[in-house]
Amino acid sequence: MLSARDLRVAYAPGVFALDGVSIDVSPGEVVGVLGPNGAGKSTLARVLLGLQSASAGEVRIDEQPLSGLTIAERARRVAAVLQDQGPRFSFSVKEVVALAREARHGAFTRLGPDDLAAVDRAMRAADVLALADRAFDALSGGERQRVLLARALAQAARYLVLDEPTAFLDLHHRYAFADRIRALADAGGAGVVWILHDLDLALRDCHRVYVLAGGRTVAAGAPAEVLVPETLRASFGVEAVLHRDASGRAHVLVQRPV
Ligand code: ADP
C-alpha cells in the first residue's frame, strides 16, 4: 500500500497547503483526488513522490518509509506523470521514455533487451510509437502528456501518481488513457493516485475518490456517493445534478457556477 498520514505542508508560516491530509491506495485500486484550484492536490502529489518534504506526517510504500529509500528504489516503486514535466534539453521521444529504465537501474546503465522491450511496449500502450524520433520539446501539449505517460509505464512501478495527466488530451486519447490506467490496476495490479478535474472520468474509472479543499479532505469514498450536488456546490462552487443512464452508470451534469 502507498499511504500518507496526517501530512502538513506550509509554504508560508501558518498558511497550510496541506493541513492534516491522509490518503492511501492499494495495489489494484484507482484513487481519484479532486478539488478546486489551490486545494493542495499538486502538493500532495509531490509529497507522495518524495519531491517535497512535509513538516509533519509520513509517507510509506509497502510499509517502508519513503524517506528511507534511495532514488532508484523509489523509481522502481512509484512512477509519476506531473505537470510541466519532462527534460528541458532536446531529447527524442524514445530517449525520454528510455530515461525511465535508467531511473530504475540508477542512472547511466547500459540498457539491455528487456529494457528496450519495455520501452517499446510502453510507447505502444501510450500511442506514441509514431512520434519515436521526434524531438520531445517540439511536441504539442497533448502529445507530450502521452510521452510522459509512456515514460511512467516504462518504469513498471507498482504505484503511479498522476497530476492532471489528461488535461491537454483530445477526447479519444483521454478515454484511451483512462482505459489504460484502469487496466493497469485491474489486470496489472497497479495502485494509482490520479488527480483530475473530469468528474465523468472520476465516476467511470475511480474505485474511490478524495475531495480536497483548503488543504483538508472534505469528502472521501465511492465516486457516486461523494460527487453529489451538495459537495459539488460547497467544494467546487457549481450547481450540478447527478444523472443515471440506462445502464445505471452515474454522470454529473454541471449546470452553472454558484
Ligand atoms: P492544487 O494542485 O490543488 O491547485 P497546490 O498544491 O498547487 O494546489 O497549491 C496549494 C496552495 O499552496 C495554493 O494556495 C498555492 O498557491 C500554494 N503553493 C503551491 N506551491 C507553492 C509554492 N512553491 N510557494 C508558495 N505557495 C505555493
PDB file of C-alpha atoms and ligand atoms in Angstrom:
ATOM      1  CA  MET A   1       0.000   0.000   0.000  1.00  0.00           C
ATOM      2  CA  LEU A   2       1.083   3.588  -0.693  1.00  0.00           C
ATOM      3  CA  SER A   3      -0.113   5.620   2.242  1.00  0.00           C
ATOM      4  CA  ALA A   4       0.299   9.059   3.728  1.00  0.00           C
ATOM      5  CA  ARG A   5      -0.709  10.008   7.269  1.00  0.00           C
ATOM      6  CA  ASP A   6      -1.568  13.496   8.562  1.00  0.00           C
ATOM      7  CA  LEU A   7       0.531  15.426   6.079  1.00  0.00           C
ATOM      8  CA  ARG A   8       1.167  19.068   6.778  1.00  0.00           C
ATOM      9  CA  VAL A   9       2.881  21.453   4.367  1.00  0.00           C
ATOM     10  CA  ALA A  10       3.112  25.213   4.779  1.00  0.00           C
ATOM     11  CA  TYR A  11       4.651  27.451   2.109  1.00  0.00           C
ATOM     12  CA  ALA A  12       4.382  30.436   4.463  1.00  0.00           C
ATOM     13  CA  PRO A  13       4.263  30.446   8.277  1.00  0.00           C
ATOM     14  CA  GLY A  14       0.796  29.396   9.424  1.00  0.00           C
ATOM     15  CA  VAL A  15      -0.599  29.045   5.871  1.00  0.00           C
ATOM     16  CA  PHE A  16      -1.084  25.359   5.173  1.00  0.00           C
ATOM     17  CA  ALA A  17      -1.256  23.933   1.644  1.00  0.00           C
ATOM     18  CA  LEU A  18      -1.870  20.561   3.331  1.00  0.00           C
ATOM     19  CA  ASP A  19      -3.369  20.582   6.790  1.00  0.00           C
ATOM     20  CA  GLY A  20      -3.615  17.015   8.062  1.00  0.00           C
ATOM     21  CA  VAL A  21      -4.275  15.070   4.847  1.00  0.00           C
ATOM     22  CA  SER A  22      -4.221  11.261   4.859  1.00  0.00           C
ATOM     23  CA  ILE A  23      -4.607   9.089   1.788  1.00  0.00           C
ATOM     24  CA  ASP A  24      -3.964   5.503   0.857  1.00  0.00           C
ATOM     25  CA  VAL A  25      -4.047   3.403  -2.279  1.00  0.00           C
ATOM     26  CA  SER A  26      -3.755  -0.362  -2.511  1.00  0.00           C
ATOM     27  CA  PRO A  27      -2.447  -2.349  -5.474  1.00  0.00           C
ATOM     28  CA  GLY A  28      -5.338  -2.806  -7.930  1.00  0.00           C
ATOM     29  CA  GLU A  29      -7.022   0.454  -6.962  1.00  0.00           C
ATOM     30  CA  VAL A  30      -7.534   3.698  -8.881  1.00  0.00           C
ATOM     31  CA  VAL A  31      -7.968   6.526  -6.380  1.00  0.00           C
ATOM     32  CA  GLY A  32      -9.050   9.945  -7.656  1.00  0.00           C
ATOM     33  CA  VAL A  33      -8.100  13.216  -5.967  1.00  0.00           C
ATOM     34  CA  LEU A  34     -10.375  16.116  -6.849  1.00  0.00           C
ATOM     35  CA  GLY A  35     -10.847  19.660  -5.639  1.00  0.00           C
ATOM     36  CA  PRO A  36     -10.716  23.288  -6.704  1.00  0.00           C
ATOM     37  CA  ASN A  37      -7.530  25.154  -7.673  1.00  0.00           C
ATOM     38  CA  GLY A  38      -5.290  25.707  -4.688  1.00  0.00           C
ATOM     39  CA  ALA A  39      -6.777  22.785  -2.718  1.00  0.00           C
ATOM     40  CA  GLY A  40      -3.358  21.188  -2.231  1.00  0.00           C
ATOM     41  CA  LYS A  41      -3.579  18.402  -4.823  1.00  0.00           C
ATOM     42  CA  SER A  42      -0.249  19.016  -6.582  1.00  0.00           C
ATOM     43  CA  THR A  43       1.474  19.498  -3.241  1.00  0.00           C
ATOM     44  CA  LEU A  44       0.098  16.118  -2.163  1.00  0.00           C
ATOM     45  CA  ALA A  45       1.423  14.505  -5.371  1.00  0.00           C
ATOM     46  CA  ARG A  46       4.896  15.950  -4.793  1.00  0.00           C
ATOM     47  CA  VAL A  47       4.974  14.792  -1.167  1.00  0.00           C
ATOM     48  CA  LEU A  48       3.831  11.277  -2.166  1.00  0.00           C
ATOM     49  CA  LEU A  49       6.761  11.173  -4.595  1.00  0.00           C
ATOM     50  CA  GLY A  50       9.292  12.497  -2.104  1.00  0.00           C
ATOM     51  CA  LEU A  51       9.884  15.589  -4.268  1.00  0.00           C
ATOM     52  CA  GLN A  52       8.790  17.814  -1.433  1.00  0.00           C
ATOM     53  CA  SER A  53       9.032  17.255   2.299  1.00  0.00           C
ATOM     54  CA  ALA A  54       6.182  17.680   4.756  1.00  0.00           C
ATOM     55  CA  SER A  55       6.617  19.421   8.108  1.00  0.00           C
ATOM     56  CA  ALA A  56       4.521  16.686   9.728  1.00  0.00           C
ATOM     57  CA  GLY A  57       3.192  13.293   8.709  1.00  0.00           C
ATOM     58  CA  GLU A  58       4.730  10.395   6.876  1.00  0.00           C
ATOM     59  CA  VAL A  59       4.577   8.594   3.526  1.00  0.00           C
ATOM     60  CA  ARG A  60       5.044   4.819   3.442  1.00  0.00           C
ATOM     61  CA  ILE A  61       5.350   2.487   0.478  1.00  0.00           C
ATOM     62  CA  ASP A  62       4.545  -1.113   1.285  1.00  0.00           C
ATOM     63  CA  GLU A  63       5.223  -0.370   4.960  1.00  0.00           C
ATOM     64  CA  GLN A  64       8.609   1.277   4.347  1.00  0.00           C
ATOM     65  CA  PRO A  65       9.090   4.995   4.991  1.00  0.00           C
ATOM     66  CA  LEU A  66       9.611   6.765   1.653  1.00  0.00           C
ATOM     67  CA  SER A  67      12.351   8.876   3.231  1.00  0.00           C
ATOM     68  CA  GLY A  68      14.482   5.750   3.782  1.00  0.00           C
ATOM     69  CA  LEU A  69      14.514   4.674   0.115  1.00  0.00           C
ATOM     70  CA  THR A  70      17.188   5.573  -2.435  1.00  0.00           C
ATOM     71  CA  ILE A  71      16.161   7.377  -5.624  1.00  0.00           C
ATOM     72  CA  ALA A  72      16.458   4.160  -7.675  1.00  0.00           C
ATOM     73  CA  GLU A  73      14.364   2.237  -5.098  1.00  0.00           C
ATOM     74  CA  ARG A  74      11.684   4.922  -5.297  1.00  0.00           C
ATOM     75  CA  ALA A  75      11.758   4.830  -9.099  1.00  0.00           C
ATOM     76  CA  ARG A  76      11.138   1.073  -9.057  1.00  0.00           C
ATOM     77  CA  ARG A  77       8.118   1.529  -6.792  1.00  0.00           C
ATOM     78  CA  VAL A  78       6.461   4.777  -7.825  1.00  0.00           C
ATOM     79  CA  ALA A  79       6.197   6.406 -11.255  1.00  0.00           C
ATOM     80  CA  ALA A  80       4.666   9.795 -11.953  1.00  0.00           C
ATOM     81  CA  VAL A  81       3.140  11.981 -14.611  1.00  0.00           C
ATOM     82  CA  LEU A  82       3.344  15.537 -13.326  1.00  0.00           C
ATOM     83  CA  GLN A  83       2.507  18.896 -14.846  1.00  0.00           C
ATOM     84  CA  ASP A  84       5.197  20.906 -16.647  1.00  0.00           C
ATOM     85  CA  GLN A  85       7.479  17.912 -16.599  1.00  0.00           C
ATOM     86  CA  GLY A  86       9.976  16.459 -18.977  1.00  0.00           C
ATOM     87  CA  PRO A  87      13.523  17.245 -19.978  1.00  0.00           C
ATOM     88  CA  ARG A  88      14.415  20.786 -20.869  1.00  0.00           C
ATOM     89  CA  PHE A  89      17.032  19.616 -23.388  1.00  0.00           C
ATOM     90  CA  SER A  90      16.359  18.311 -26.838  1.00  0.00           C
ATOM     91  CA  PHE A  91      15.804  14.580 -26.362  1.00  0.00           C
ATOM     92  CA  SER A  92      13.932  12.396 -28.808  1.00  0.00           C
ATOM     93  CA  VAL A  93      10.686  10.849 -27.626  1.00  0.00           C
ATOM     94  CA  LYS A  94      12.292   7.424 -27.479  1.00  0.00           C
ATOM     95  CA  GLU A  95      15.152   8.775 -25.358  1.00  0.00           C
ATOM     96  CA  VAL A  96      12.700  10.394 -22.933  1.00  0.00           C
ATOM     97  CA  VAL A  97      10.871   7.082 -22.452  1.00  0.00           C
ATOM     98  CA  ALA A  98      14.167   5.197 -22.091  1.00  0.00           C
ATOM     99  CA  LEU A  99      15.158   7.536 -19.218  1.00  0.00           C
ATOM    100  CA  ALA A 100      12.571   5.680 -17.125  1.00  0.00           C
ATOM    101  CA  ARG A 101      14.574   2.469 -17.427  1.00  0.00           C
ATOM    102  CA  GLU A 102      17.768   4.252 -16.410  1.00  0.00           C
ATOM    103  CA  ALA A 103      15.948   5.633 -13.358  1.00  0.00           C
ATOM    104  CA  ARG A 104      15.084   2.046 -12.362  1.00  0.00           C
ATOM    105  CA  HIS A 105      18.702   0.968 -12.612  1.00  0.00           C
ATOM    106  CA  GLY A 106      20.166   4.065 -11.000  1.00  0.00           C
ATOM    107  CA  ALA A 107      21.374   6.164 -13.955  1.00  0.00           C
ATOM    108  CA  PHE A 108      23.842   5.713 -16.791  1.00  0.00           C
ATOM    109  CA  THR A 109      23.496   1.951 -17.011  1.00  0.00           C
ATOM    110  CA  ARG A 110      23.537   0.412 -20.453  1.00  0.00           C
ATOM    111  CA  LEU A 111      20.008  -0.683 -21.325  1.00  0.00           C
ATOM    112  CA  GLY A 112      19.510  -4.370 -22.091  1.00  0.00           C
ATOM    113  CA  PRO A 113      16.998  -6.155 -24.355  1.00  0.00           C
ATOM    114  CA  ASP A 114      14.400  -6.282 -21.528  1.00  0.00           C
ATOM    115  CA  ASP A 115      14.661  -2.529 -21.150  1.00  0.00           C
ATOM    116  CA  LEU A 116      14.263  -1.892 -24.871  1.00  0.00           C
ATOM    117  CA  ALA A 117      11.241  -4.218 -24.974  1.00  0.00           C
ATOM    118  CA  ALA A 118       9.679  -2.369 -22.006  1.00  0.00           C
ATOM    119  CA  VAL A 119      10.260   0.976 -23.755  1.00  0.00           C
ATOM    120  CA  ASP A 120       8.633  -0.348 -26.915  1.00  0.00           C
ATOM    121  CA  ARG A 121       5.617  -1.754 -25.026  1.00  0.00           C
ATOM    122  CA  ALA A 122       5.099   1.477 -23.117  1.00  0.00           C
ATOM    123  CA  MET A 123       5.290   3.563 -26.303  1.00  0.00           C
ATOM    124  CA  ARG A 124       2.767   1.331 -27.994  1.00  0.00           C
ATOM    125  CA  ALA A 125       0.410   1.498 -24.982  1.00  0.00           C
ATOM    126  CA  ALA A 126       0.542   5.299 -24.880  1.00  0.00           C
ATOM    127  CA  ASP A 127       0.187   5.533 -28.676  1.00  0.00           C
ATOM    128  CA  VAL A 128       3.459   7.384 -29.243  1.00  0.00           C
ATOM    129  CA  LEU A 129       5.369   4.905 -31.434  1.00  0.00           C
ATOM    130  CA  ALA A 130       4.785   7.147 -34.441  1.00  0.00           C
ATOM    131  CA  LEU A 131       6.489  10.003 -32.546  1.00  0.00           C
ATOM    132  CA  ALA A 132       9.563   7.945 -31.524  1.00  0.00           C
ATOM    133  CA  ASP A 133      12.174  10.018 -33.365  1.00  0.00           C
ATOM    134  CA  ARG A 134      10.549  13.422 -32.900  1.00  0.00           C
ATOM    135  CA  ALA A 135      12.093  15.984 -30.542  1.00  0.00           C
ATOM    136  CA  PHE A 136      10.188  15.952 -27.245  1.00  0.00           C
ATOM    137  CA  ASP A 137      10.320  19.739 -26.858  1.00  0.00           C
ATOM    138  CA  ALA A 138       8.715  20.283 -30.275  1.00  0.00           C
ATOM    139  CA  LEU A 139       5.569  18.288 -29.473  1.00  0.00           C
ATOM    140  CA  SER A 140       2.106  19.635 -28.658  1.00  0.00           C
ATOM    141  CA  GLY A 141       0.996  19.633 -25.004  1.00  0.00           C
ATOM    142  CA  GLY A 142      -1.209  16.575 -25.528  1.00  0.00           C
ATOM    143  CA  GLU A 143       1.493  14.631 -27.377  1.00  0.00           C
ATOM    144  CA  ARG A 144       3.924  15.453 -24.595  1.00  0.00           C
ATOM    145  CA  GLN A 145       1.498  14.157 -21.979  1.00  0.00           C
ATOM    146  CA  ARG A 146       1.240  10.861 -23.851  1.00  0.00           C
ATOM    147  CA  VAL A 147       5.046  10.584 -23.949  1.00  0.00           C
ATOM    148  CA  LEU A 148       5.221  11.231 -20.194  1.00  0.00           C
ATOM    149  CA  LEU A 149       2.620   8.510 -19.700  1.00  0.00           C
ATOM    150  CA  ALA A 150       4.775   6.156 -21.806  1.00  0.00           C
ATOM    151  CA  ARG A 151       7.741   7.069 -19.622  1.00  0.00           C
ATOM    152  CA  ALA A 152       5.765   6.296 -16.459  1.00  0.00           C
ATOM    153  CA  LEU A 153       4.575   2.963 -17.910  1.00  0.00           C
ATOM    154  CA  ALA A 154       8.128   2.019 -18.927  1.00  0.00           C
ATOM    155  CA  GLN A 155       9.195   2.488 -15.316  1.00  0.00           C
ATOM    156  CA  ALA A 156       6.999  -0.542 -14.454  1.00  0.00           C
ATOM    157  CA  ALA A 157       6.441   0.658 -10.899  1.00  0.00           C
ATOM    158  CA  ARG A 158       3.701  -0.783  -8.704  1.00  0.00           C
ATOM    159  CA  TYR A 159       2.318   2.676  -7.883  1.00  0.00           C
ATOM    160  CA  LEU A 160       1.535   5.606 -10.162  1.00  0.00           C
ATOM    161  CA  VAL A 161       0.947   9.219  -9.162  1.00  0.00           C
ATOM    162  CA  LEU A 162      -0.709  11.261 -11.891  1.00  0.00           C
ATOM    163  CA  ASP A 163      -1.263  15.022 -11.694  1.00  0.00           C
ATOM    164  CA  GLU A 164      -3.876  16.022 -14.264  1.00  0.00           C
ATOM    165  CA  PRO A 165      -2.356  13.823 -16.939  1.00  0.00           C
ATOM    166  CA  THR A 166      -5.337  14.205 -19.271  1.00  0.00           C
ATOM    167  CA  ALA A 167      -5.552  17.996 -19.187  1.00  0.00           C
ATOM    168  CA  PHE A 168      -4.364  18.507 -22.775  1.00  0.00           C
ATOM    169  CA  LEU A 169      -5.544  15.242 -24.292  1.00  0.00           C
ATOM    170  CA  ASP A 170      -8.151  15.088 -27.037  1.00  0.00           C
ATOM    171  CA  LEU A 171     -11.266  13.046 -26.293  1.00  0.00           C
ATOM    172  CA  HIS A 172     -10.043   9.830 -27.875  1.00  0.00           C
ATOM    173  CA  HIS A 173      -6.730   9.890 -26.064  1.00  0.00           C
ATOM    174  CA  ARG A 174      -8.341  10.990 -22.793  1.00  0.00           C
ATOM    175  CA  TYR A 175     -10.634   7.980 -22.668  1.00  0.00           C
ATOM    176  CA  ALA A 176      -7.926   5.670 -24.031  1.00  0.00           C
ATOM    177  CA  PHE A 177      -5.662   6.936 -21.244  1.00  0.00           C
ATOM    178  CA  ALA A 178      -8.370   6.247 -18.651  1.00  0.00           C
ATOM    179  CA  ASP A 179      -8.878   2.727 -20.035  1.00  0.00           C
ATOM    180  CA  ARG A 180      -5.138   2.099 -19.849  1.00  0.00           C
ATOM    181  CA  ILE A 181      -4.969   3.281 -16.235  1.00  0.00           C
ATOM    182  CA  ARG A 182      -7.933   1.165 -15.262  1.00  0.00           C
ATOM    183  CA  ALA A 183      -6.421  -1.892 -16.995  1.00  0.00           C
ATOM    184  CA  LEU A 184      -3.114  -1.326 -15.193  1.00  0.00           C
ATOM    185  CA  ALA A 185      -4.998  -1.517 -11.916  1.00  0.00           C
ATOM    186  CA  ASP A 186      -7.471  -4.292 -12.808  1.00  0.00           C
ATOM    187  CA  ALA A 187      -5.152  -6.642 -14.691  1.00  0.00           C
ATOM    188  CA  GLY A 188      -1.712  -5.404 -13.712  1.00  0.00           C
ATOM    189  CA  GLY A 189      -2.338  -4.810 -10.023  1.00  0.00           C
ATOM    190  CA  ALA A 190      -1.033  -1.223 -10.064  1.00  0.00           C
ATOM    191  CA  GLY A 191      -2.162   1.268  -7.420  1.00  0.00           C
ATOM    192  CA  VAL A 192      -2.928   4.676  -8.915  1.00  0.00           C
ATOM    193  CA  VAL A 193      -3.364   8.118  -7.353  1.00  0.00           C
ATOM    194  CA  TRP A 194      -4.970  10.246 -10.044  1.00  0.00           C
ATOM    195  CA  ILE A 195      -5.501  13.993  -9.669  1.00  0.00           C
ATOM    196  CA  LEU A 196      -8.219  15.046 -12.074  1.00  0.00           C
ATOM    197  CA  HIS A 197     -10.916  17.642 -12.733  1.00  0.00           C
ATOM    198  CA  ASP A 198     -13.007  15.466 -15.035  1.00  0.00           C
ATOM    199  CA  LEU A 199     -15.991  14.296 -12.981  1.00  0.00           C
ATOM    200  CA  ASP A 200     -17.160  11.874 -15.662  1.00  0.00           C
ATOM    201  CA  LEU A 201     -13.822  10.058 -15.688  1.00  0.00           C
ATOM    202  CA  ALA A 202     -13.791  10.002 -11.881  1.00  0.00           C
ATOM    203  CA  LEU A 203     -17.233   8.366 -11.890  1.00  0.00           C
ATOM    204  CA  ARG A 204     -16.282   5.972 -14.671  1.00  0.00           C
ATOM    205  CA  ASP A 205     -12.828   4.817 -13.627  1.00  0.00           C
ATOM    206  CA  CYS A 206     -12.013   5.572  -9.990  1.00  0.00           C
ATOM    207  CA  HIS A 207     -12.703   2.993  -7.296  1.00  0.00           C
ATOM    208  CA  ARG A 208     -12.572   5.716  -4.624  1.00  0.00           C
ATOM    209  CA  VAL A 209     -12.127   9.466  -4.601  1.00  0.00           C
ATOM    210  CA  TYR A 210     -10.901  12.072  -2.123  1.00  0.00           C
ATOM    211  CA  VAL A 211     -12.100  15.658  -2.360  1.00  0.00           C
ATOM    212  CA  LEU A 212      -9.622  18.239  -1.044  1.00  0.00           C
ATOM    213  CA  ALA A 213     -10.395  21.863  -0.284  1.00  0.00           C
ATOM    214  CA  GLY A 214      -8.231  24.339   1.587  1.00  0.00           C
ATOM    215  CA  GLY A 215      -5.609  21.688   2.324  1.00  0.00           C
ATOM    216  CA  ARG A 216      -8.070  19.327   4.025  1.00  0.00           C
ATOM    217  CA  THR A 217     -10.002  16.256   2.980  1.00  0.00           C
ATOM    218  CA  VAL A 218     -13.658  17.300   2.847  1.00  0.00           C
ATOM    219  CA  ALA A 219     -15.111  14.050   1.460  1.00  0.00           C
ATOM    220  CA  ALA A 220     -13.908  10.567   0.578  1.00  0.00           C
ATOM    221  CA  GLY A 221     -15.477   7.348  -0.643  1.00  0.00           C
ATOM    222  CA  ALA A 222     -17.126   5.811  -3.707  1.00  0.00           C
ATOM    223  CA  PRO A 223     -17.310   8.419  -6.512  1.00  0.00           C
ATOM    224  CA  ALA A 224     -21.079   8.249  -6.979  1.00  0.00           C
ATOM    225  CA  GLU A 225     -21.562   8.798  -3.230  1.00  0.00           C
ATOM    226  CA  VAL A 226     -19.032  11.617  -2.939  1.00  0.00           C
ATOM    227  CA  LEU A 227     -19.626  13.612  -6.127  1.00  0.00           C
ATOM    228  CA  VAL A 228     -23.154  14.602  -5.175  1.00  0.00           C
ATOM    229  CA  PRO A 229     -24.753  18.042  -5.723  1.00  0.00           C
ATOM    230  CA  GLU A 230     -24.134  19.277  -2.143  1.00  0.00           C
ATOM    231  CA  THR A 231     -20.394  18.532  -2.299  1.00  0.00           C
ATOM    232  CA  LEU A 232     -20.087  19.988  -5.790  1.00  0.00           C
ATOM    233  CA  ARG A 233     -21.797  23.171  -4.615  1.00  0.00           C
ATOM    234  CA  ALA A 234     -19.845  23.519  -1.356  1.00  0.00           C
ATOM    235  CA  SER A 235     -16.387  22.479  -2.549  1.00  0.00           C
ATOM    236  CA  PHE A 236     -16.313  23.177  -6.290  1.00  0.00           C
ATOM    237  CA  GLY A 237     -18.743  26.123  -6.466  1.00  0.00           C
ATOM    238  CA  VAL A 238     -21.035  24.676  -9.154  1.00  0.00           C
ATOM    239  CA  GLU A 239     -24.679  23.710  -9.373  1.00  0.00           C
ATOM    240  CA  ALA A 240     -24.919  20.174 -10.746  1.00  0.00           C
ATOM    241  CA  VAL A 241     -27.294  17.241 -10.947  1.00  0.00           C
ATOM    242  CA  LEU A 242     -26.457  13.561 -10.811  1.00  0.00           C
ATOM    243  CA  HIS A 243     -27.944  11.540 -13.646  1.00  0.00           C
ATOM    244  CA  ARG A 244     -28.027   7.766 -14.107  1.00  0.00           C
ATOM    245  CA  ASP A 245     -28.026   6.424 -17.665  1.00  0.00           C
ATOM    246  CA  ALA A 246     -29.919   3.333 -18.878  1.00  0.00           C
ATOM    247  CA  SER A 247     -27.071   1.087 -17.730  1.00  0.00           C
ATOM    248  CA  GLY A 248     -27.228   2.580 -14.227  1.00  0.00           C
ATOM    249  CA  ARG A 249     -23.923   4.447 -14.575  1.00  0.00           C
ATOM    250  CA  ALA A 250     -23.799   7.820 -12.804  1.00  0.00           C
ATOM    251  CA  HIS A 251     -22.956  11.060 -14.630  1.00  0.00           C
ATOM    252  CA  VAL A 252     -22.677  14.572 -13.244  1.00  0.00           C
ATOM    253  CA  LEU A 253     -24.226  17.330 -15.316  1.00  0.00           C
ATOM    254  CA  VAL A 254     -22.800  20.691 -14.307  1.00  0.00           C
ATOM    255  CA  GLN A 255     -25.276  23.487 -14.928  1.00  0.00           C
ATOM    256  CA  ARG A 256     -23.679  26.741 -13.764  1.00  0.00           C
ATOM    257  CA  PRO A 257     -21.273  28.311 -11.281  1.00  0.00           C
ATOM    258  CA  VAL A 258     -22.811  29.117  -7.901  1.00  0.00           C
TER     259      VAL A 258
HETATM  260  P1  ADP B   1      -3.818  22.444  -6.405  1.00  0.00           P
HETATM  261  O1  ADP B   1      -2.900  21.463  -7.070  1.00  0.00           O
HETATM  262  O2  ADP B   1      -4.968  21.799  -5.707  1.00  0.00           O
HETATM  263  O3  ADP B   1      -4.265  23.541  -7.322  1.00  0.00           O
HETATM  264  P2  ADP B   1      -1.405  23.290  -4.990  1.00  0.00           P
HETATM  265  O4  ADP B   1      -0.933  22.134  -4.201  1.00  0.00           O
HETATM  266  O5  ADP B   1      -0.715  23.621  -6.257  1.00  0.00           O
HETATM  267  O6  ADP B   1      -2.996  23.153  -5.216  1.00  0.00           O
HETATM  268  O7  ADP B   1      -1.349  24.580  -4.064  1.00  0.00           O
HETATM  269  C1  ADP B   1      -1.914  24.635  -2.753  1.00  0.00           C
HETATM  270  C2  ADP B   1      -1.658  26.023  -2.165  1.00  0.00           C
HETATM  271  O8  ADP B   1      -0.260  26.212  -1.962  1.00  0.00           O
HETATM  272  C3  ADP B   1      -2.125  27.154  -3.060  1.00  0.00           C
HETATM  273  O9  ADP B   1      -2.626  28.179  -2.251  1.00  0.00           O
HETATM  274  C4  ADP B   1      -0.836  27.579  -3.770  1.00  0.00           C
HETATM  275  O10 ADP B   1      -0.897  28.947  -4.131  1.00  0.00           O
HETATM  276  C5  ADP B   1       0.196  27.335  -2.700  1.00  0.00           C
HETATM  277  N1  ADP B   1       1.506  26.978  -3.289  1.00  0.00           N
HETATM  278  C6  ADP B   1       1.763  25.937  -4.101  1.00  0.00           C
HETATM  279  N2  ADP B   1       3.071  25.887  -4.429  1.00  0.00           N
HETATM  280  C7  ADP B   1       3.649  26.936  -3.801  1.00  0.00           C
HETATM  281  C8  ADP B   1       4.988  27.439  -3.732  1.00  0.00           C
HETATM  282  N3  ADP B   1       6.000  26.828  -4.374  1.00  0.00           N
HETATM  283  N4  ADP B   1       5.219  28.542  -2.990  1.00  0.00           N
HETATM  284  C9  ADP B   1       4.209  29.155  -2.312  1.00  0.00           C
HETATM  285  N5  ADP B   1       2.927  28.726  -2.321  1.00  0.00           N
HETATM  286  C10 ADP B   1       2.645  27.652  -3.054  1.00  0.00           C
END
